[in-house]
Amino acid sequence: MKIERLWVAALVGLGLWSSAQAQVSVELAWVRTTVPNQVSSGAFMRITALKDVRLVAARSPVAGVVEVHEMKIDNGIMRMRPAGELSIKAGQSLELKSGGYHLMMMDLKRQIKAGETVALTLEFKAPDGSVSDVAVKAVAALTQPVP
Ligand SMILES: [Cu+2]
């Protein structure tokens, strides 16, 4: 019940900024909760591009560093590495999800607790080189919340 209400709050917030930034819309943003002293976590969401864009960087007040990561099975071992910039064509969506692309939040400054909202800023570059910031509010949960 509590999670459901947070989702509604997140969607209301989405409407406010997506009209201001007509390049992308972000849905279903969530961040994995941590235990005390855990130094990293992942953030996940669906990004839909309204124009051609590249996701070039991300940051959050709760993390020293946020990187775009890719997870892949390499010789039977799950590994992750920085993915560099991710292109999204107009009208297409990029899923940042567990086991695939994700935002790696490192150097965490504090514990991330279930139910709280974590702010992230995503930086997108347009084909003309202009960069715009998109603010995202991610709900903290242990596993992907069901919308
Ligand atoms: Cu990672």
JSON list of C-alpha atoms and ligand atoms in Angstrom, two decimals:
[
{"chain": "A", "resi": 1, "resn": "MET", "atom": "CA", "xyz": [0.00, 0.00, 0.00]},
{"chain": "A", "resi": 2, "resn": "LYS", "atom": "CA", "xyz": [2.78, 2.39, 0.97]},
{"chain": "A", "resi": 3, "resn": "ILE", "atom": "CA", "xyz": [4.76, 1.55, -2.17]},
{"chain": "A", "resi": 4, "resn": "GLU", "atom": "CA", "xyz": [1.69, 2.15, -4.33]},
{"chain": "A", "resi": 5, "resn": "ARG", "atom": "CA", "xyz": [1.28, 5.63, -2.96]},
{"chain": "A", "resi": 6, "resn": "LEU", "atom": "CA", "xyz": [4.92, 6.40, -3.65]},
{"chain": "A", "resi": 7, "resn": "TRP", "atom": "CA", "xyz": [4.49, 5.29, -7.23]},
{"chain": "A", "resi": 8, "resn": "VAL", "atom": "CA", "xyz": [1.65, 7.72, -7.67]},
{"chain": "A", "resi": 9, "resn": "ALA", "atom": "CA", "xyz": [3.85, 10.49, -6.24]},
{"chain": "A", "resi": 10, "resn": "ALA", "atom": "CA", "xyz": [6.62, 9.51, -8.66]},
{"chain": "A", "resi": 11, "resn": "LEU", "atom": "CA", "xyz": [4.27, 9.64, -11.62]},
{"chain": "A", "resi": 12, "resn": "VAL", "atom": "CA", "xyz": [2.93, 13.03, -10.64]},
{"chain": "A", "resi": 13, "resn": "GLY", "atom": "CA", "xyz": [6.52, 14.30, -10.43]},
{"chain": "A", "resi": 14, "resn": "LEU", "atom": "CA", "xyz": [7.24, 12.81, -13.84]},
{"chain": "A", "resi": 15, "resn": "GLY", "atom": "CA", "xyz": [4.50, 14.85, -15.46]},
{"chain": "A", "resi": 16, "resn": "LEU", "atom": "CA", "xyz": [5.95, 18.07, -14.08]},
{"chain": "A", "resi": 17, "resn": "TRP", "atom": "CA", "xyz": [9.42, 17.68, -15.49]},
{"chain": "A", "resi": 18, "resn": "SER", "atom": "CA", "xyz": [8.75, 15.76, -18.68]},
{"chain": "A", "resi": 19, "resn": "SER", "atom": "CA", "xyz": [6.76, 18.67, -20.07]},
{"chain": "A", "resi": 20, "resn": "ALA", "atom": "CA", "xyz": [9.64, 21.01, -19.27]},
{"chain": "A", "resi": 21, "resn": "GLN", "atom": "CA", "xyz": [12.23, 18.75, -20.89]},
{"chain": "A", "resi": 22, "resn": "ALA", "atom": "CA", "xyz": [10.61, 17.36, -24.00]},
{"chain": "A", "resi": 23, "resn": "GLN", "atom": "CA", "xyz": [13.48, 15.00, -24.86]},
{"chain": "A", "resi": 24, "resn": "VAL", "atom": "CA", "xyz": [12.78, 11.92, -22.80]},
{"chain": "A", "resi": 25, "resn": "SER", "atom": "CA", "xyz": [10.27, 10.49, -20.40]},
{"chain": "A", "resi": 26, "resn": "VAL", "atom": "CA", "xyz": [11.31, 8.25, -17.56]},
{"chain": "A", "resi": 27, "resn": "GLU", "atom": "CA", "xyz": [9.04, 5.68, -15.96]},
{"chain": "A", "resi": 28, "resn": "LEU", "atom": "CA", "xyz": [9.23, 3.06, -13.23]},
{"chain": "A", "resi": 29, "resn": "ALA", "atom": "CA", "xyz": [12.41, 4.39, -11.69]},
{"chain": "A", "resi": 30, "resn": "TRP", "atom": "CA", "xyz": [13.61, 2.48, -8.68]},
{"chain": "A", "resi": 31, "resn": "VAL", "atom": "CA", "xyz": [16.82, 2.00, -6.77]},
{"chain": "A", "resi": 32, "resn": "ARG", "atom": "CA", "xyz": [17.85, -1.09, -4.84]},
{"chain": "A", "resi": 33, "resn": "THR", "atom": "CA", "xyz": [17.94, -0.72, -1.06]},
{"chain": "A", "resi": 34, "resn": "THR", "atom": "CA", "xyz": [21.22, -1.29, 0.77]},
{"chain": "A", "resi": 35, "resn": "VAL", "atom": "CA", "xyz": [22.36, -2.62, 4.12]},
{"chain": "A", "resi": 36, "resn": "PRO", "atom": "CA", "xyz": [24.38, -0.34, 6.45]},
{"chain": "A", "resi": 37, "resn": "ASN", "atom": "CA", "xyz": [27.89, 0.38, 5.10]},
{"chain": "A", "resi": 38, "resn": "GLN", "atom": "CA", "xyz": [27.13, -1.03, 1.66]},
{"chain": "A", "resi": 39, "resn": "VAL", "atom": "CA", "xyz": [29.03, 1.15, -0.82]},
{"chain": "A", "resi": 40, "resn": "SER", "atom": "CA", "xyz": [27.16, 0.57, -4.05]},
{"chain": "A", "resi": 41, "resn": "SER", "atom": "CA", "xyz": [23.72, -0.04, -5.48]},
{"chain": "A", "resi": 42, "resn": "GLY", "atom": "CA", "xyz": [21.90, 0.00, -8.79]},
{"chain": "A", "resi": 43, "resn": "ALA", "atom": "CA", "xyz": [19.19, 2.21, -10.24]},
{"chain": "A", "resi": 44, "resn": "PHE", "atom": "CA", "xyz": [16.75, 1.01, -12.87]},
{"chain": "A", "resi": 45, "resn": "MET", "atom": "CA", "xyz": [14.08, 2.63, -15.05]},
{"chain": "A", "resi": 46, "resn": "ARG", "atom": "CA", "xyz": [12.58, 2.82, -18.51]},
{"chain": "A", "resi": 47, "resn": "ILE", "atom": "CA", "xyz": [13.74, 5.79, -20.58]},
{"chain": "A", "resi": 48, "resn": "THR", "atom": "CA", "xyz": [11.71, 6.66, -23.66]},
{"chain": "A", "resi": 49, "resn": "ALA", "atom": "CA", "xyz": [13.23, 9.13, -26.11]},
{"chain": "A", "resi": 50, "resn": "LEU", "atom": "CA", "xyz": [10.98, 11.69, -27.75]},
{"chain": "A", "resi": 51, "resn": "LYS", "atom": "CA", "xyz": [13.93, 12.85, -29.88]},
{"chain": "A", "resi": 52, "resn": "ASP", "atom": "CA", "xyz": [17.23, 11.11, -30.66]},
{"chain": "A", "resi": 53, "resn": "VAL", "atom": "CA", "xyz": [19.37, 11.37, -27.53]},
{"chain": "A", "resi": 54, "resn": "ARG", "atom": "CA", "xyz": [22.37, 9.83, -25.84]},
{"chain": "A", "resi": 55, "resn": "LEU", "atom": "CA", "xyz": [22.50, 9.12, -22.13]},
{"chain": "A", "resi": 56, "resn": "VAL", "atom": "CA", "xyz": [25.97, 10.42, -21.32]},
{"chain": "A", "resi": 57, "resn": "ALA", "atom": "CA", "xyz": [26.15, 10.69, -17.54]},
{"chain": "A", "resi": 58, "resn": "ALA", "atom": "CA", "xyz": [24.23, 10.49, -14.29]},
{"chain": "A", "resi": 59, "resn": "ARG", "atom": "CA", "xyz": [24.67, 11.70, -10.76]},
{"chain": "A", "resi": 60, "resn": "SER", "atom": "CA", "xyz": [22.93, 11.55, -7.40]},
{"chain": "A", "resi": 61, "resn": "PRO", "atom": "CA", "xyz": [23.38, 13.37, -4.10]},
{"chain": "A", "resi": 62, "resn": "VAL", "atom": "CA", "xyz": [23.61, 10.01, -2.29]},
{"chain": "A", "resi": 63, "resn": "ALA", "atom": "CA", "xyz": [26.47, 8.63, -4.42]},
{"chain": "A", "resi": 64, "resn": "GLY", "atom": "CA", "xyz": [30.00, 9.86, -5.03]},
{"chain": "A", "resi": 65, "resn": "VAL", "atom": "CA", "xyz": [29.92, 8.42, -8.53]},
{"chain": "A", "resi": 66, "resn": "VAL", "atom": "CA", "xyz": [27.15, 7.16, -10.81]},
{"chain": "A", "resi": 67, "resn": "GLU", "atom": "CA", "xyz": [28.12, 5.24, -13.95]},
{"chain": "A", "resi": 68, "resn": "VAL", "atom": "CA", "xyz": [26.11, 3.69, -16.75]},
{"chain": "A", "resi": 69, "resn": "HIS", "atom": "CA", "xyz": [26.94, -0.02, -16.55]},
{"chain": "A", "resi": 70, "resn": "GLU", "atom": "CA", "xyz": [26.31, -3.05, -18.66]},
{"chain": "A", "resi": 71, "resn": "MET", "atom": "CA", "xyz": [25.99, -6.56, -17.26]},
{"chain": "A", "resi": 72, "resn": "LYS", "atom": "CA", "xyz": [26.99, -9.50, -19.36]},
{"chain": "A", "resi": 73, "resn": "ILE", "atom": "CA", "xyz": [27.69, -13.17, -18.92]},
{"chain": "A", "resi": 74, "resn": "ASP", "atom": "CA", "xyz": [31.33, -13.77, -19.76]},
{"chain": "A", "resi": 75, "resn": "ASN", "atom": "CA", "xyz": [32.55, -17.39, -19.58]},
{"chain": "A", "resi": 76, "resn": "GLY", "atom": "CA", "xyz": [29.63, -18.23, -17.34]},
{"chain": "A", "resi": 77, "resn": "ILE", "atom": "CA", "xyz": [30.41, -15.39, -14.94]},
{"chain": "A", "resi": 78, "resn": "MET", "atom": "CA", "xyz": [28.20, -12.33, -14.59]},
{"chain": "A", "resi": 79, "resn": "ARG", "atom": "CA", "xyz": [30.37, -9.27, -15.04]},
{"chain": "A", "resi": 80, "resn": "MET", "atom": "CA", "xyz": [29.66, -5.60, -15.31]},
{"chain": "A", "resi": 81, "resn": "ARG", "atom": "CA", "xyz": [31.56, -2.77, -16.87]},
{"chain": "A", "resi": 82, "resn": "PRO", "atom": "CA", "xyz": [31.01, 0.87, -17.83]},
{"chain": "A", "resi": 83, "resn": "ALA", "atom": "CA", "xyz": [28.81, 1.01, -20.91]},
{"chain": "A", "resi": 84, "resn": "GLY", "atom": "CA", "xyz": [29.86, 4.46, -22.13]},
{"chain": "A", "resi": 85, "resn": "GLU", "atom": "CA", "xyz": [27.17, 6.54, -23.80]},
{"chain": "A", "resi": 86, "resn": "LEU", "atom": "CA", "xyz": [23.88, 4.89, -24.69]},
{"chain": "A", "resi": 87, "resn": "SER", "atom": "CA", "xyz": [21.98, 6.05, -27.77]},
{"chain": "A", "resi": 88, "resn": "ILE", "atom": "CA", "xyz": [18.20, 6.03, -27.82]},
{"chain": "A", "resi": 89, "resn": "LYS", "atom": "CA", "xyz": [16.38, 6.76, -31.06]},
{"chain": "A", "resi": 90, "resn": "ALA", "atom": "CA", "xyz": [13.26, 8.91, -31.08]},
{"chain": "A", "resi": 91, "resn": "GLY", "atom": "CA", "xyz": [10.27, 6.81, -30.13]},
{"chain": "A", "resi": 92, "resn": "GLN", "atom": "CA", "xyz": [12.35, 3.99, -28.65]},
{"chain": "A", "resi": 93, "resn": "SER", "atom": "CA", "xyz": [12.80, 2.94, -25.06]},
{"chain": "A", "resi": 94, "resn": "LEU", "atom": "CA", "xyz": [15.85, 1.84, -23.17]},
{"chain": "A", "resi": 95, "resn": "GLU", "atom": "CA", "xyz": [15.25, -0.44, -20.22]},
{"chain": "A", "resi": 96, "resn": "LEU", "atom": "CA", "xyz": [17.71, -0.12, -17.39]},
{"chain": "A", "resi": 97, "resn": "LYS", "atom": "CA", "xyz": [17.11, -3.36, -15.54]},
{"chain": "A", "resi": 98, "resn": "SER", "atom": "CA", "xyz": [18.69, -5.91, -13.28]},
{"chain": "A", "resi": 99, "resn": "GLY", "atom": "CA", "xyz": [20.98, -8.12, -15.38]},
{"chain": "A", "resi": 100, "resn": "GLY", "atom": "CA", "xyz": [21.32, -5.58, -18.22]},
{"chain": "A", "resi": 101, "resn": "TYR", "atom": "CA", "xyz": [22.11, -1.90, -18.45]},
{"chain": "A", "resi": 102, "resn": "HIS", "atom": "CA", "xyz": [21.80, -0.09, -15.16]},
{"chain": "A", "resi": 103, "resn": "LEU", "atom": "CA", "xyz": [22.98, 2.98, -13.34]},
{"chain": "A", "resi": 104, "resn": "MET", "atom": "CA", "xyz": [25.69, 1.94, -10.91]},
{"chain": "A", "resi": 105, "resn": "MET", "atom": "CA", "xyz": [25.68, 4.11, -7.84]},
{"chain": "A", "resi": 106, "resn": "MET", "atom": "CA", "xyz": [29.05, 3.92, -6.12]},
{"chain": "A", "resi": 107, "resn": "ASP", "atom": "CA", "xyz": [30.70, 5.52, -3.14]},
{"chain": "A", "resi": 108, "resn": "LEU", "atom": "CA", "xyz": [27.32, 5.69, -1.39]},
{"chain": "A", "resi": 109, "resn": "LYS", "atom": "CA", "xyz": [27.16, 8.36, 1.29]},
{"chain": "A", "resi": 110, "resn": "ARG", "atom": "CA", "xyz": [24.44, 6.66, 3.31]},
{"chain": "A", "resi": 111, "resn": "GLN", "atom": "CA", "xyz": [22.15, 3.66, 3.51]},
{"chain": "A", "resi": 112, "resn": "ILE", "atom": "CA", "xyz": [19.23, 3.53, 1.06]},
{"chain": "A", "resi": 113, "resn": "LYS", "atom": "CA", "xyz": [16.11, 2.41, 2.90]},
{"chain": "A", "resi": 114, "resn": "ALA", "atom": "CA", "xyz": [12.94, 0.86, 1.52]},
{"chain": "A", "resi": 115, "resn": "GLY", "atom": "CA", "xyz": [10.23, 3.32, 0.60]},
{"chain": "A", "resi": 116, "resn": "GLU", "atom": "CA", "xyz": [12.37, 6.43, 0.42]},
{"chain": "A", "resi": 117, "resn": "THR", "atom": "CA", "xyz": [12.79, 8.45, -2.74]},
{"chain": "A", "resi": 118, "resn": "VAL", "atom": "CA", "xyz": [16.25, 8.87, -4.19]},
{"chain": "A", "resi": 119, "resn": "ALA", "atom": "CA", "xyz": [17.02, 11.76, -6.53]},
{"chain": "A", "resi": 120, "resn": "LEU", "atom": "CA", "xyz": [19.03, 11.11, -9.67]},
{"chain": "A", "resi": 121, "resn": "THR", "atom": "CA", "xyz": [19.97, 13.47, -12.46]},
{"chain": "A", "resi": 122, "resn": "LEU", "atom": "CA", "xyz": [20.45, 12.03, -15.93]},
{"chain": "A", "resi": 123, "resn": "GLU", "atom": "CA", "xyz": [22.38, 13.94, -18.54]},
{"chain": "A", "resi": 124, "resn": "PHE", "atom": "CA", "xyz": [21.28, 13.58, -22.15]},
{"chain": "A", "resi": 125, "resn": "LYS", "atom": "CA", "xyz": [23.05, 14.86, -25.23]},
{"chain": "A", "resi": 126, "resn": "ALA", "atom": "CA", "xyz": [21.09, 15.81, -28.34]},
{"chain": "A", "resi": 127, "resn": "PRO", "atom": "CA", "xyz": [22.50, 15.35, -31.88]},
{"chain": "A", "resi": 128, "resn": "ASP", "atom": "CA", "xyz": [23.32, 19.08, -31.95]},
{"chain": "A", "resi": 129, "resn": "GLY", "atom": "CA", "xyz": [25.59, 18.58, -28.94]},
{"chain": "A", "resi": 130, "resn": "SER", "atom": "CA", "xyz": [23.37, 20.33, -26.43]},
{"chain": "A", "resi": 131, "resn": "VAL", "atom": "CA", "xyz": [23.17, 18.67, -23.03]},
{"chain": "A", "resi": 132, "resn": "SER", "atom": "CA", "xyz": [20.12, 18.65, -20.81]},
{"chain": "A", "resi": 133, "resn": "ASP", "atom": "CA", "xyz": [19.61, 17.39, -17.30]},
{"chain": "A", "resi": 134, "resn": "VAL", "atom": "CA", "xyz": [16.59, 15.32, -16.42]},
{"chain": "A", "resi": 135, "resn": "ALA", "atom": "CA", "xyz": [15.66, 14.91, -12.77]},
{"chain": "A", "resi": 136, "resn": "VAL", "atom": "CA", "xyz": [14.39, 11.48, -11.76]},
{"chain": "A", "resi": 137, "resn": "LYS", "atom": "CA", "xyz": [12.90, 10.40, -8.48]},
{"chain": "A", "resi": 138, "resn": "ALA", "atom": "CA", "xyz": [13.53, 6.70, -7.87]},
{"chain": "A", "resi": 139, "resn": "VAL", "atom": "CA", "xyz": [11.66, 4.69, -5.28]},
{"chain": "A", "resi": 140, "resn": "ALA", "atom": "CA", "xyz": [13.89, 2.56, -3.04]},
{"chain": "A", "resi": 141, "resn": "ALA", "atom": "CA", "xyz": [12.94, -1.13, -2.92]},
{"chain": "A", "resi": 142, "resn": "LEU", "atom": "CA", "xyz": [14.66, -4.47, -2.48]},
{"chain": "A", "resi": 143, "resn": "THR", "atom": "CA", "xyz": [13.27, -5.80, -5.76]},
{"chain": "A", "resi": 144, "resn": "GLN", "atom": "CA", "xyz": [11.57, -4.21, -8.73]},
{"chain": "A", "resi": 145, "resn": "PRO", "atom": "CA", "xyz": [8.25, -2.72, -7.58]},
{"chain": "A", "resi": 146, "resn": "VAL", "atom": "CA", "xyz": [5.21, -3.93, -9.46]},
{"chain": "A", "resi": 147, "resn": "PRO", "atom": "CA", "xyz": [3.48, -0.89, -10.94]},
{"chain": "B", "resi": 1, "resn": "CU", "atom": "CU", "xyz": [27.13, -2.09, -12.20]}
]
